[in-house]
Coordinates of C-alpha atoms in Angstrom, one line a residue:
X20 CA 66.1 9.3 -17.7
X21 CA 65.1 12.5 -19.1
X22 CA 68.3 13.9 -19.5
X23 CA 69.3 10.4 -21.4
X24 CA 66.1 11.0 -23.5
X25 CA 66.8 14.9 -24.0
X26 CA 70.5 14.2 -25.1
X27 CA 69.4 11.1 -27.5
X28 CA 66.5 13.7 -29.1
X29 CA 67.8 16.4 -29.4
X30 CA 67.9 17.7 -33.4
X31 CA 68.4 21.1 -34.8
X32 CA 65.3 23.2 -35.8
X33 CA 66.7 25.0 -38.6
X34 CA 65.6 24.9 -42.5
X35 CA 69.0 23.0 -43.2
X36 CA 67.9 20.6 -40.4
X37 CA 66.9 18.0 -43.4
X38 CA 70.3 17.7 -44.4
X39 CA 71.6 17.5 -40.8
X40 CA 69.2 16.8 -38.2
X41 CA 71.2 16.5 -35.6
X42 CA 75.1 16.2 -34.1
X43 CA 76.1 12.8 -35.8
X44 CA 74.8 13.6 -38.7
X45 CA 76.6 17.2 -39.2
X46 CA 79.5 15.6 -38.3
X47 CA 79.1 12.8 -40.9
X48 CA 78.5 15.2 -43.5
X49 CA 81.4 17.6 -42.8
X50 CA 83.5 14.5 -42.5
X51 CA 81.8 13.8 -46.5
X52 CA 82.9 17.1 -47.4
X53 CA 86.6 17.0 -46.2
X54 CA 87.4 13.2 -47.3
X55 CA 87.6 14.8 -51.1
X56 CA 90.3 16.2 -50.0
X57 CA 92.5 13.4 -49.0
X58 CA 90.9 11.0 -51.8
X59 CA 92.7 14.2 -53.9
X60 CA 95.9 14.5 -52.3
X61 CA 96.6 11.2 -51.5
X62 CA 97.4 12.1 -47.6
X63 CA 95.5 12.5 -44.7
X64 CA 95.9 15.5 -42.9
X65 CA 95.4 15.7 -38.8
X66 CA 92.0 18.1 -38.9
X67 CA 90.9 14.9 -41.0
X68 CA 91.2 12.3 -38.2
X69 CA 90.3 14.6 -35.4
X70 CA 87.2 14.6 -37.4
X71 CA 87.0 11.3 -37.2
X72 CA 87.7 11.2 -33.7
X73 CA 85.0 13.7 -32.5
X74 CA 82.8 11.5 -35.3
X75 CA 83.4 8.3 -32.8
X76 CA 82.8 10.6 -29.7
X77 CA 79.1 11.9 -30.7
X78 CA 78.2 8.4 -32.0
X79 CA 79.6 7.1 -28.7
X80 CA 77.0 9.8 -26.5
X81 CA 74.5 9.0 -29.0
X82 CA 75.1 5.5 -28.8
X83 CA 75.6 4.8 -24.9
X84 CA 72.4 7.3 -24.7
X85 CA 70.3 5.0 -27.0
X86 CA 71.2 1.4 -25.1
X87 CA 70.4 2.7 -22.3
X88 CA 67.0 4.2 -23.2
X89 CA 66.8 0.5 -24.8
X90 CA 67.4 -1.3 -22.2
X91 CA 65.0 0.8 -19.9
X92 CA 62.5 -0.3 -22.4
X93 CA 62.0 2.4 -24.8
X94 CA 61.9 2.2 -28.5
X95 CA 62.2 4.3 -31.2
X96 CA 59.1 7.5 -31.5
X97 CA 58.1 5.8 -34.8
X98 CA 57.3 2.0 -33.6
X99 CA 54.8 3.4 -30.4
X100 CA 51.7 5.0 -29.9
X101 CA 51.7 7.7 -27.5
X102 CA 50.5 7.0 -24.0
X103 CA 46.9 7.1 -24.8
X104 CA 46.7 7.8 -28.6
X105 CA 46.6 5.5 -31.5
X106 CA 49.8 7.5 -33.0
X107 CA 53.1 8.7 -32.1
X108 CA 54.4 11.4 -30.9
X109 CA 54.8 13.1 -34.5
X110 CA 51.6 12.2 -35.3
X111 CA 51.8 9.3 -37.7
X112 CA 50.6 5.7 -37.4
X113 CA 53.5 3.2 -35.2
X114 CA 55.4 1.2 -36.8
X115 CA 57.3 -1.6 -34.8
X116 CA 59.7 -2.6 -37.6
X117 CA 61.3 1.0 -37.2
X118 CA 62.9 0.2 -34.3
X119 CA 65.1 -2.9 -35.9
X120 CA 66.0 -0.3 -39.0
X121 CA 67.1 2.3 -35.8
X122 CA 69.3 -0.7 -34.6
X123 CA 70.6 -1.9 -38.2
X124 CA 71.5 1.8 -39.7
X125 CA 73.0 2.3 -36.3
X126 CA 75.6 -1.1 -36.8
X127 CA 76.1 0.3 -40.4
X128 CA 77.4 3.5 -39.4
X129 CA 79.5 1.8 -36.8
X130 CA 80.7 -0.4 -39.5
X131 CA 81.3 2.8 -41.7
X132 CA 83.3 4.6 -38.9
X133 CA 85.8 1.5 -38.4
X134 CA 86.0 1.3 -42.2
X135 CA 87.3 4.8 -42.3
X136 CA 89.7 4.1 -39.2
X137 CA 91.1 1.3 -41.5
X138 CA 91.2 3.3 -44.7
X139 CA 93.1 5.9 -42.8
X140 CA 95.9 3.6 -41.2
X141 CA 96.5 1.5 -44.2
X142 CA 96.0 -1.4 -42.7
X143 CA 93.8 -3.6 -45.3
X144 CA 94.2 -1.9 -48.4
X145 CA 97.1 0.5 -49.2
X146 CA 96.9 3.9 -48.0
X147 CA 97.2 6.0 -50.9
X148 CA 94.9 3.8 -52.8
X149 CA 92.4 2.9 -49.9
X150 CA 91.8 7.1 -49.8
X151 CA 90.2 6.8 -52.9
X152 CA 87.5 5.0 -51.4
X153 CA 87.2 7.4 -48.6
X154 CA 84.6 9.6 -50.0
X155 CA 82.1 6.8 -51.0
X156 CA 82.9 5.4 -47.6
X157 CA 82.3 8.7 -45.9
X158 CA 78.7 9.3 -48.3
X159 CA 77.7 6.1 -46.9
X160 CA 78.3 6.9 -43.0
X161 CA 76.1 10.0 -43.5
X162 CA 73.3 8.0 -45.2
X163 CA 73.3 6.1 -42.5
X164 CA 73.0 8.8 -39.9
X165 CA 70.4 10.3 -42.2
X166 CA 68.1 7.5 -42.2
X167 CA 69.1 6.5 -38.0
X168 CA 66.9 9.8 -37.7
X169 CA 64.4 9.6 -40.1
X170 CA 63.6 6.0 -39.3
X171 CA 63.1 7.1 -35.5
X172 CA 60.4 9.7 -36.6
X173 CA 58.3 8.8 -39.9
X174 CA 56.9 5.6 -40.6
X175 CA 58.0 2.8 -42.8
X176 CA 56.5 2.3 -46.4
X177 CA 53.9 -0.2 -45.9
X178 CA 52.3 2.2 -42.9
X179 CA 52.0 5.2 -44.2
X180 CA 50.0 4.0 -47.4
X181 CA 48.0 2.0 -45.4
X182 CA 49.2 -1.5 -46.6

């Protein structure tokens, strides 16, 4: 369990941490970057969708890693208290909503990496013209990984004013 829990947490401690906390999200945001490139040119190239692929991969370890903390009972830091303390385990007030947010961003960045699977093969909307949408697709996947992390850690609106 603490290897699950040690794989699911783990984040970068740098000061460019805020614009990629962890694995998913660098990914996400290096996949961001390149999709200009094929929204440009028209043509995806192969470092593109092996991108993508190692995108599905991390969100797969993350993923397995979180249902099974789930299902063991655990919920995000931000919605509990620390064993014996009135806050969590960064310090701020819980917040039980955060752990439906964890669950929705998560689908939403699922949904985003299919998207991009289907944008890349052509299938609903013409290649060349679907690649246009890749980069908006793309911003929207890392958005979501953003906010799977900071939902996890800081509470929601309503908490943290006091409301």
């Amino acid at each position: 369990m603490d290897l699950l829990r040690a794989l699911h947490d783990f984040s970068f401690n740098t000061s460019l941490a805020k614009l990629f906390p962890n694995l998913f999200t660098l990914a996400c945001l290096i996949l961001l970057v390149w999709s200009v490139v094929p929204a440009l040119r028209g043509v995806v190239d192969r470092g593109f969708v092996l991108l993508t692929r190692l995108s599905w991969a991390i969100f797969f370890l993350y993923g397995l890693s979180g249902v099974l903390l789930a299902v063991s009972g655990l919920k995000v830091a931000s919605a509990v208290a620390e064993a014996g303390k009135t806050v969590t385990r960064y310090g701020f007030l819980p917040d039980p909503k955060r752990n439906l947010e964890h669950w929705m961003y998560t689908i939403f960045a699922l949904a985003s990496l299919y998207f991009i699977e289907v944008l890349i093969a052509g299938k609903l909307i013409d290649r060349r013209k679907g690649l246009y949408f890749l980069p908006v697709v793309t911003l929207f996947l890392w958005g979501c990984a953003y906010m799977i992390g900071r939902v996890a850690i800081f509470p929601g609106e309503q908490q943290a004013t006091g409301q």
